[in-house]
CSV table of C-alpha atoms and ligand atoms in Angstrom, one decimal:
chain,number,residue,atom,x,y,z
A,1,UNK,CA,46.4,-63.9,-17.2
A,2,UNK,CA,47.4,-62.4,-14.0
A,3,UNK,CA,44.3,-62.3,-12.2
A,4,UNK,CA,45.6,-60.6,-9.0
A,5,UNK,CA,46.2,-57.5,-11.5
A,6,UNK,CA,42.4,-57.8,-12.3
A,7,UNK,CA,41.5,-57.3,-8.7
A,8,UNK,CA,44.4,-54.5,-8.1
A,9,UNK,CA,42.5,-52.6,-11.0
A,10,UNK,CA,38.8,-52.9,-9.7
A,11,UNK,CA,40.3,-51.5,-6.8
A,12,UNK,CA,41.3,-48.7,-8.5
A,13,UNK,CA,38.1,-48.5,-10.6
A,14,UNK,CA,36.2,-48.8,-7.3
A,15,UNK,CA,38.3,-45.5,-5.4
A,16,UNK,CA,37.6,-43.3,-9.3
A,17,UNK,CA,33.9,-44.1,-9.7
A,18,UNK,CA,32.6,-45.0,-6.1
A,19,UNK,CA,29.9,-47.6,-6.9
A,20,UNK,CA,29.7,-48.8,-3.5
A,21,UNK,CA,28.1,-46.6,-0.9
A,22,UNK,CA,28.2,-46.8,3.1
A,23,UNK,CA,24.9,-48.8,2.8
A,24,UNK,CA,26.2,-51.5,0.7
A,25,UNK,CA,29.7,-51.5,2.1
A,26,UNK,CA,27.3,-52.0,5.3
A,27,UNK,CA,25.6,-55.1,3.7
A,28,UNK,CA,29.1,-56.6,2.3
A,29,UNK,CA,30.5,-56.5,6.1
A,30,UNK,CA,27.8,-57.6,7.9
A,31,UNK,CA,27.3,-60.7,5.8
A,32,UNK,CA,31.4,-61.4,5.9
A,33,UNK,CA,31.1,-60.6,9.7
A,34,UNK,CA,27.8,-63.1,10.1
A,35,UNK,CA,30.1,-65.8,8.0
A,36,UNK,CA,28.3,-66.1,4.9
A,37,UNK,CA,30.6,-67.2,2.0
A,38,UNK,CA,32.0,-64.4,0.4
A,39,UNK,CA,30.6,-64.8,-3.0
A,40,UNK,CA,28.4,-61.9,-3.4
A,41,UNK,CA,28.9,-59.3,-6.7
A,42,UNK,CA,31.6,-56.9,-6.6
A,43,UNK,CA,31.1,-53.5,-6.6
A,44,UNK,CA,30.9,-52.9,-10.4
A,45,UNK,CA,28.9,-55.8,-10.9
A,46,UNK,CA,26.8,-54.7,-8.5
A,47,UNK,CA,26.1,-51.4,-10.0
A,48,UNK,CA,25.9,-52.7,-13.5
A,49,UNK,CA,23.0,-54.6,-12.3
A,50,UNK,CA,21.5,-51.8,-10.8
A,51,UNK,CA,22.0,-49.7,-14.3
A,52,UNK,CA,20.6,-52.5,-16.1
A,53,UNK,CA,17.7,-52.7,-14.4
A,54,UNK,CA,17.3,-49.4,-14.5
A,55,UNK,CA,18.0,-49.3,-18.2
A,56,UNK,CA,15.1,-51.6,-19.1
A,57,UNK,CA,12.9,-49.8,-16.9
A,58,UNK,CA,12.0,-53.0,-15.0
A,59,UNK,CA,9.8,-52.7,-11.8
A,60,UNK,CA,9.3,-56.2,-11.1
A,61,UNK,CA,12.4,-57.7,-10.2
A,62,UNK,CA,13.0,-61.1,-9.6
A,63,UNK,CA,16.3,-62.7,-7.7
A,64,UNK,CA,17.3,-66.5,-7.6
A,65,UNK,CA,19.7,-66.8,-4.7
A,66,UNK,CA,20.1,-63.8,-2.1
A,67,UNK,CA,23.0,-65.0,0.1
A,68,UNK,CA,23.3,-61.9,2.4
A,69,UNK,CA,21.6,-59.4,0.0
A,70,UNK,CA,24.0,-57.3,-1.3
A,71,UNK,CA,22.9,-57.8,-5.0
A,72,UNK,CA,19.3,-57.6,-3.9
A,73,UNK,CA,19.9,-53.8,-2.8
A,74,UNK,CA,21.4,-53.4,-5.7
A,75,UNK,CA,18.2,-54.6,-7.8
A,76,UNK,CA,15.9,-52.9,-5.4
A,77,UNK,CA,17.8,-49.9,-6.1
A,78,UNK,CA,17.4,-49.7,-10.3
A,79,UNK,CA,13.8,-50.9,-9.5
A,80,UNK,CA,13.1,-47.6,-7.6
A,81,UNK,CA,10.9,-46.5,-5.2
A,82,UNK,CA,7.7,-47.6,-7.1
A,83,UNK,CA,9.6,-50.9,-7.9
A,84,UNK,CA,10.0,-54.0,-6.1
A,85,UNK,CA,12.3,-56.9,-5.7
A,86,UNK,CA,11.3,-60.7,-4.8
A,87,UNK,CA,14.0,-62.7,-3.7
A,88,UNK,CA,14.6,-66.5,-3.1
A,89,UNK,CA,16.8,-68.2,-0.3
A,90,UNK,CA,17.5,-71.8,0.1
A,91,UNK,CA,19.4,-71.0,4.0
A,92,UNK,CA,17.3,-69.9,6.4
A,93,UNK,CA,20.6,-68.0,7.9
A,94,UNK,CA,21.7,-66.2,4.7
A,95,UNK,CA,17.9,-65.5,4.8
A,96,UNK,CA,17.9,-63.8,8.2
A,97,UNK,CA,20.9,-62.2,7.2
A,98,UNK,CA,19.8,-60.5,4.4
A,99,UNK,CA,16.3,-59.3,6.7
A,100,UNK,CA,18.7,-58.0,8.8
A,101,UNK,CA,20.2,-56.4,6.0
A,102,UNK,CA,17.7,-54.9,3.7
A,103,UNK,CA,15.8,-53.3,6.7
A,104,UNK,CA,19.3,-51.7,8.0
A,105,UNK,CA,19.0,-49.9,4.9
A,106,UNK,CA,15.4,-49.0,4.5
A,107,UNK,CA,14.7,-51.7,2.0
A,108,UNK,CA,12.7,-54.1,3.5
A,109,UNK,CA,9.6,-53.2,2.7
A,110,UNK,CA,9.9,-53.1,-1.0
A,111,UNK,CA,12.1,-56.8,-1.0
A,112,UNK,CA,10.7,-59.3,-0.4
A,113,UNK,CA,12.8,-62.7,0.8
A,114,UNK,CA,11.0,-66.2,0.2
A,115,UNK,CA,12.9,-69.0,2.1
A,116,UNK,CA,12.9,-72.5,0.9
A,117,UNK,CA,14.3,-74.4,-2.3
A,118,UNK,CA,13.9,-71.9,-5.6
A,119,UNK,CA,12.1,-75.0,-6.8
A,120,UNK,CA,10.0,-75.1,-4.4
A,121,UNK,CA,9.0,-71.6,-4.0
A,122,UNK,CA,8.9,-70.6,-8.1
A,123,UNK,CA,6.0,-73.0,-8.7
A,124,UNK,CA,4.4,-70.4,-5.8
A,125,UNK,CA,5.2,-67.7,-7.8
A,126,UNK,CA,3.5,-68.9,-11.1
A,127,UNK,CA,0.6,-69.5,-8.6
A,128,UNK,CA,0.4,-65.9,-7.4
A,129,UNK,CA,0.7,-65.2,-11.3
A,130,UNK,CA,-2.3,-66.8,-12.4
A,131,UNK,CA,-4.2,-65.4,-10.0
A,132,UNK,CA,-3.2,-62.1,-10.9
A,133,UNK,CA,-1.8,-61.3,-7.5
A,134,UNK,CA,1.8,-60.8,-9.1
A,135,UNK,CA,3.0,-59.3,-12.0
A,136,UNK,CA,5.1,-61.0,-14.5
A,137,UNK,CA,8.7,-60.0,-14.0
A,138,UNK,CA,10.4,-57.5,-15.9
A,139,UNK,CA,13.7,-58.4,-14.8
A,140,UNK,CA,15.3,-61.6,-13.4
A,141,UNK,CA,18.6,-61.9,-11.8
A,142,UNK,CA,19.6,-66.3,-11.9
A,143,UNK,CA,22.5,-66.4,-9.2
A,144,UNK,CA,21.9,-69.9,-6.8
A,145,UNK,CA,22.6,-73.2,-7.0
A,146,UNK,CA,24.3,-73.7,-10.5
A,147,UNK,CA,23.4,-77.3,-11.5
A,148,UNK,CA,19.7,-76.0,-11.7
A,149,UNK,CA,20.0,-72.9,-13.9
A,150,UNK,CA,18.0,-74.8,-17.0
A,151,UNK,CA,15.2,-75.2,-14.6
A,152,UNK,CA,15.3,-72.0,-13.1
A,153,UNK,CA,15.7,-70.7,-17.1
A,154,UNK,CA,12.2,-72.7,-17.3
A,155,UNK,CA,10.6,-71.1,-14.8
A,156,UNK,CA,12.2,-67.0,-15.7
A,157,UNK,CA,10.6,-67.9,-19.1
A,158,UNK,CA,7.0,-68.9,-17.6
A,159,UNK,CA,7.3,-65.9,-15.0
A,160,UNK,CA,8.4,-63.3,-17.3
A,161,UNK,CA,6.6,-60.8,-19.7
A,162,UNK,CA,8.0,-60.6,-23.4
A,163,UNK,CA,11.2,-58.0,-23.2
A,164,UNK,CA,12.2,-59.1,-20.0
A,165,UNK,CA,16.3,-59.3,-19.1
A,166,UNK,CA,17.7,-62.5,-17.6
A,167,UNK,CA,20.7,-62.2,-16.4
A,168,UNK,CA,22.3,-65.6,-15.2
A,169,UNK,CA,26.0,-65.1,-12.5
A,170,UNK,CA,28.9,-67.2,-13.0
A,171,UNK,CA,28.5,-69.0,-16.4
A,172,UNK,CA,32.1,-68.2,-16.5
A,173,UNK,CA,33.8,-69.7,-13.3
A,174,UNK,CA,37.9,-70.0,-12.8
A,175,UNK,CA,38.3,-69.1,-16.7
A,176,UNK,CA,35.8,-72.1,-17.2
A,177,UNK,CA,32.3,-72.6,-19.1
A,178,UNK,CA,30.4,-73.9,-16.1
A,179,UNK,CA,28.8,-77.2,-16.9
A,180,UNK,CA,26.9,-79.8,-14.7
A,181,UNK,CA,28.4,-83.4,-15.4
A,182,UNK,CA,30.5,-81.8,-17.9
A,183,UNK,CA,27.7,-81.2,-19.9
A,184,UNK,CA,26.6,-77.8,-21.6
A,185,UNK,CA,23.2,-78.4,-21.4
A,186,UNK,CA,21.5,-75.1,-19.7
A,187,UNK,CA,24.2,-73.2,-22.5
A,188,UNK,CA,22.9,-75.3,-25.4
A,189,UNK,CA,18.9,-74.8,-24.3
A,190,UNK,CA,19.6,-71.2,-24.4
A,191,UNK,CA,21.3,-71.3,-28.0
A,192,UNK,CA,17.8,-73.3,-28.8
A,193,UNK,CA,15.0,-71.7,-27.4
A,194,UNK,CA,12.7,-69.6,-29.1
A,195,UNK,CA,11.7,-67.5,-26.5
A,196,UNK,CA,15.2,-66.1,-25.4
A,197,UNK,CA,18.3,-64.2,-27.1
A,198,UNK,CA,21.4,-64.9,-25.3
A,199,UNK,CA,25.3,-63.7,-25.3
A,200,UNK,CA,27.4,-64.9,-22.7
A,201,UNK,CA,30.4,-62.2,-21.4
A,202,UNK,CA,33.7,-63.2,-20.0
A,203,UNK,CA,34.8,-60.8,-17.0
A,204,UNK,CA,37.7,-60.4,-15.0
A,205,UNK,CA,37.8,-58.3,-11.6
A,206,UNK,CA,37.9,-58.8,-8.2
A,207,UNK,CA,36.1,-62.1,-8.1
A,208,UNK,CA,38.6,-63.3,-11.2
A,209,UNK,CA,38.0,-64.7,-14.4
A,210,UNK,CA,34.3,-64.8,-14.2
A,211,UNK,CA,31.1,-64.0,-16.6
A,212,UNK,CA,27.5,-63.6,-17.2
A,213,UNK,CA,24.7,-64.8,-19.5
A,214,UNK,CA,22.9,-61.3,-20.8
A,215,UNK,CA,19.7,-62.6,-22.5
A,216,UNK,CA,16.0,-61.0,-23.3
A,217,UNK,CA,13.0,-62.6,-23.1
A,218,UNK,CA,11.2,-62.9,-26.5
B,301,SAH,N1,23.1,-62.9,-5.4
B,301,SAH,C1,24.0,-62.9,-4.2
B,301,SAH,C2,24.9,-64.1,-4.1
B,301,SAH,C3,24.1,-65.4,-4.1
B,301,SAH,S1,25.2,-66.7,-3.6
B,301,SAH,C4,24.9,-61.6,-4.3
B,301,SAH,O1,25.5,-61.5,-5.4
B,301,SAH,O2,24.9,-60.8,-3.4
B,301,SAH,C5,24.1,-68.1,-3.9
B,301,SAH,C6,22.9,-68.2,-2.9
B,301,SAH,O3,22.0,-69.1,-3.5
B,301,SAH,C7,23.4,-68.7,-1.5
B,301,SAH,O4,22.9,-67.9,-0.5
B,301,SAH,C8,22.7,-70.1,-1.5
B,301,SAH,O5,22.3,-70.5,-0.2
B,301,SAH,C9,21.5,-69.9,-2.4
B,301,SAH,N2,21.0,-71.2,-2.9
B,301,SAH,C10,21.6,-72.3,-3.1
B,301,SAH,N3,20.8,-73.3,-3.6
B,301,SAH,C11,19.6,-72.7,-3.6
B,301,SAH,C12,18.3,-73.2,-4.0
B,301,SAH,N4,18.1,-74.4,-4.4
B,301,SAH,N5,17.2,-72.3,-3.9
B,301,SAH,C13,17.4,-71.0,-3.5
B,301,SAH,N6,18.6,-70.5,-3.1
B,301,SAH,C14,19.7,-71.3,-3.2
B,302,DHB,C1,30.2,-69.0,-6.3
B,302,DHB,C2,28.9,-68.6,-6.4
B,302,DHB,C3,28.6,-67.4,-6.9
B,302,DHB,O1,27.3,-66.9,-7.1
B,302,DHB,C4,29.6,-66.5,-7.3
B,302,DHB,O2,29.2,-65.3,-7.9
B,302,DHB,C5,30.9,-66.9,-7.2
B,302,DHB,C6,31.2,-68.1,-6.7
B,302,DHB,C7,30.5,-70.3,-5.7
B,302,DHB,O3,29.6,-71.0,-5.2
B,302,DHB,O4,31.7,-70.6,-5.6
B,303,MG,MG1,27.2,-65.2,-8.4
């Protein structure tokens, strides 16, 4: 497959239906210009997030891995102004980053950005939870550290209300099934568990062969 074909197209796809603003080209650039890796969604991704949040009506929007917080606007935007987004950063840089970010675009006060290991700062979540000062999540975006996507699964399913999304980045990597230690195991617990339905898409685009994990919480 001719993947540099795949990115010529999203260009094209990108000039005919615009899904990138000023305010996000904004956030891509100022996180490439601050040096953070230069992972983050692409455009389309980025809006299909926003539509699909916006599809399932979710208000309480939860993101595993912000990097610079270009996908975070994106949530924050499908949420909508009586929505809100909670977002969790390992780097303290990518963290500041994305403050920077989300305020340069009016967003800060309805994002929050918890810095610290997702496993560290989940288990604070389910806290808040219990004690009623958080709302289950409606909507949950898994995009971090790969080799802990079966915990992070875990915790979505504990954090989330019945009908809930999960979607979970880069399942497909380089045209491959991501697996930790060559094992399918976060794949497999999906195909298992009771409280999830799962399909996993293949994409190709500007970020190559790539795909997602599109599942609802049951
Ligand atoms: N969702 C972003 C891209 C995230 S890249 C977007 O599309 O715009 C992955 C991010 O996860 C990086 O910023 C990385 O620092 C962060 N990360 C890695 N390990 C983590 C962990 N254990 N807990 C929380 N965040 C982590
Ligand atoms: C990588 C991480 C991502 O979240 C992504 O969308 C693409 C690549 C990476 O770590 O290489
Ligand atoms: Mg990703």
């Amino acid at each position: 497959m001719d993947l540099t074909k795949a990115a010529t197209v999203d260009e094209m796809l990108d000039s005919l239906l615009e899904p990138e603003d000023d305010l996000l080209l904004q956030v891509r650039q100022a996180s490439h210009e601050a040096g953070l890796p230069i992972i983050e969604v692409s455009a389309q991704q980025g809006r299909f997030l926003q539509l699909l949040v916006e599809m399932s009506g979710a208000k309480h929007v939860l993101e595993i891995g912000t990097l610079g917080g270009y996908s975070t606007v994106c949530l924050a935007r499908g949420a909508g102004t009586d929505g809100s987004v909670v977002t969790l950063e390992f780097d303290p840089f990518h963290a500041e980053i994305a403050g920077k970010n989300l305020a340069a675009v009016g967003l800060d006060d309805r994002v929050r950005i918890l810095v610290g290991p997702a496993l560290r700062t989940l288990p604070l979540l389910a806290d808040r939870l219990k004690h009623r000062v958080q709302e289950p999540f409606d909507f949950i975006f898994i995009d971090a550290d790969k080799e802990n996507n079966k915990a992070y699964l875990e915790w979505a399913i504990d954090l989330t209300r019945p009908g809930a999304t999960i979607v979970i980045d880069n399942v497909i990597r380089d045209g491959r099934v991501l697996t930790v230690e060559n094992k399918l195991e976060f794949i497999e617990y999906l195909g298992h568990c009771p409280f999830v339905r799962s399909s996993a898409v293949q994409t190709v685009g500007s970020k190559g062969w790539d795909g997602f994990i599109l599942a609802r919480r049951i």
